[in-house]
Amino acid sequence: MNSIVNCCKLLAAKASNVHAFGGYLSRGMARTIDDYKIKWVRPVKLPSIDPRQSGDLGLNVSVKPTDMKVLYDKSKELQDADEIVKRMFTLEFQPRRETKNLERERVIALVKRHICDRASAEVKIAAMTTEIQYLQKHIDEQRRNTKLRVFLKELIDKRKKFLKFLRRWDYKRFEWILERLNLIYVPQPKIAGKVSRKDALRRLTKDYCDGIIQQKLNIFRAQLKEQQKIFFAQKVKNLEYILAEEKKYGLHPTVSEEEIDIARKKAEEILKETV
């Protein structure tokens, strides 16, 4: 008979637990991961050379075909030359690398410290950024070029090391160069390795259970607040009654007005917190 009563009490406790906590299953009722309200979707894997993975949003420089190649715009001989001769030294009639060189010089001019700066961390990051974004556009035309993909990945990792160094030693300059070069710093993931369903479900289950525990603690904390409100209100009444009775019969008071005021203030504070 006692075993039947205990089983009924256990089932009633589990049913009340499910009702009280929004349909959550109590301990012992869940058998598989499908019993919990957990859904895991495999994240989309992006290659390391993808602009969304490397953090390149595009450079804020413009290079036109009518621009002169690097260093030739300052030539005194070309200033007095014929228009046809000048046109021969524009990017329209030069190899593609000259366009990249001019773009690199203009990007470096955005971050260099002085006119002769060629070795600072900012200049190196700017030069690598120009090369990275050029190769990211070029690799769409040559998707099977494995050597180019490996070189691009190594260059992205090298730039990330420079950004990590700059972030550690001069954070203001680090933020400034990200703004100037229109970059997003993508740090290494905290949990290294490939994404697996088993590990992800373990973390999701842990977060799910922590949420249930926190919800129960919040309900228990609210119940304690209600009990404290009743307790301190009753305490004020009892202390006032004791003090009045001791004064009535001429006894030495064991309760002071200060203790009553402290209890009254505590009751008011708890009442304000619960409102």
Short mmCIF file of N, CA and C in Angstrom, two decimals, residues 12 19 22 32 36 44 57 82 95 116 119 139 166 178 197 201 221 228 244 272:
data_model
loop_
_atom_site.label_atom_id
_atom_site.label_comp_id
_atom_site.label_asym_id
_atom_site.label_seq_id
_atom_site.Cartn_x
_atom_site.Cartn_y
_atom_site.Cartn_z
N ALA A 12 2.62 12.67 -9.27
CA ALA A 12 2.02 13.99 -9.07
C ALA A 12 3.09 15.08 -9.03
N HIS A 19 4.02 21.23 -15.30
CA HIS A 19 3.07 22.34 -15.39
C HIS A 19 3.68 23.65 -14.93
N GLY A 22 6.60 25.34 -17.56
CA GLY A 22 6.35 25.52 -18.98
C GLY A 22 6.56 24.28 -19.82
N THR A 32 16.19 10.72 -24.62
CA THR A 32 17.05 11.08 -25.74
C THR A 32 17.07 12.59 -25.89
N TYR A 36 14.18 16.88 -25.38
CA TYR A 36 14.37 18.27 -25.00
C TYR A 36 14.01 19.17 -26.18
N VAL A 44 27.09 27.06 -41.63
CA VAL A 44 27.64 27.08 -42.99
C VAL A 44 29.15 27.29 -42.89
N LEU A 57 36.09 44.30 -46.10
CA LEU A 57 34.86 44.92 -46.58
C LEU A 57 35.07 45.79 -47.81
N ASP A 82 53.91 65.32 -75.17
CA ASP A 82 52.68 65.33 -75.94
C ASP A 82 51.62 64.48 -75.24
N PRO A 95 50.53 47.04 -67.71
CA PRO A 95 50.08 45.73 -67.20
C PRO A 95 49.20 45.88 -65.95
N CYS A 116 58.30 58.94 -45.55
CA CYS A 116 59.29 57.89 -45.80
C CYS A 116 58.97 56.59 -45.06
N ALA A 119 58.10 50.71 -43.17
CA ALA A 119 58.36 49.52 -42.36
C ALA A 119 57.51 49.44 -41.10
N ILE A 139 41.03 35.18 -57.60
CA ILE A 139 40.84 33.74 -57.42
C ILE A 139 39.49 33.28 -57.94
N LEU A 166 49.20 44.48 -32.92
CA LEU A 166 48.81 45.88 -32.77
C LEU A 166 47.66 46.04 -31.78
N LEU A 178 41.65 49.71 -38.45
CA LEU A 178 40.48 48.97 -38.93
C LEU A 178 39.48 49.90 -39.61
N ARG A 197 28.61 17.58 -34.28
CA ARG A 197 27.25 17.57 -33.74
C ARG A 197 27.24 17.16 -32.28
N LEU A 201 25.86 19.61 -29.35
CA LEU A 201 24.68 19.21 -28.59
C LEU A 201 24.98 19.15 -27.09
N ARG A 221 13.69 32.46 -5.48
CA ARG A 221 14.05 33.77 -4.96
C ARG A 221 12.82 34.66 -4.80
N GLN A 228 9.89 37.16 3.03
CA GLN A 228 10.56 38.23 3.77
C GLN A 228 9.63 39.42 4.00
N ALA A 244 5.30 48.28 23.70
CA ALA A 244 4.13 48.90 24.37
C ALA A 244 3.79 48.17 25.66
N LYS A 272 9.51 47.77 -2.07
CA LYS A 272 9.87 48.49 -3.28
C LYS A 272 10.49 47.56 -4.33
#
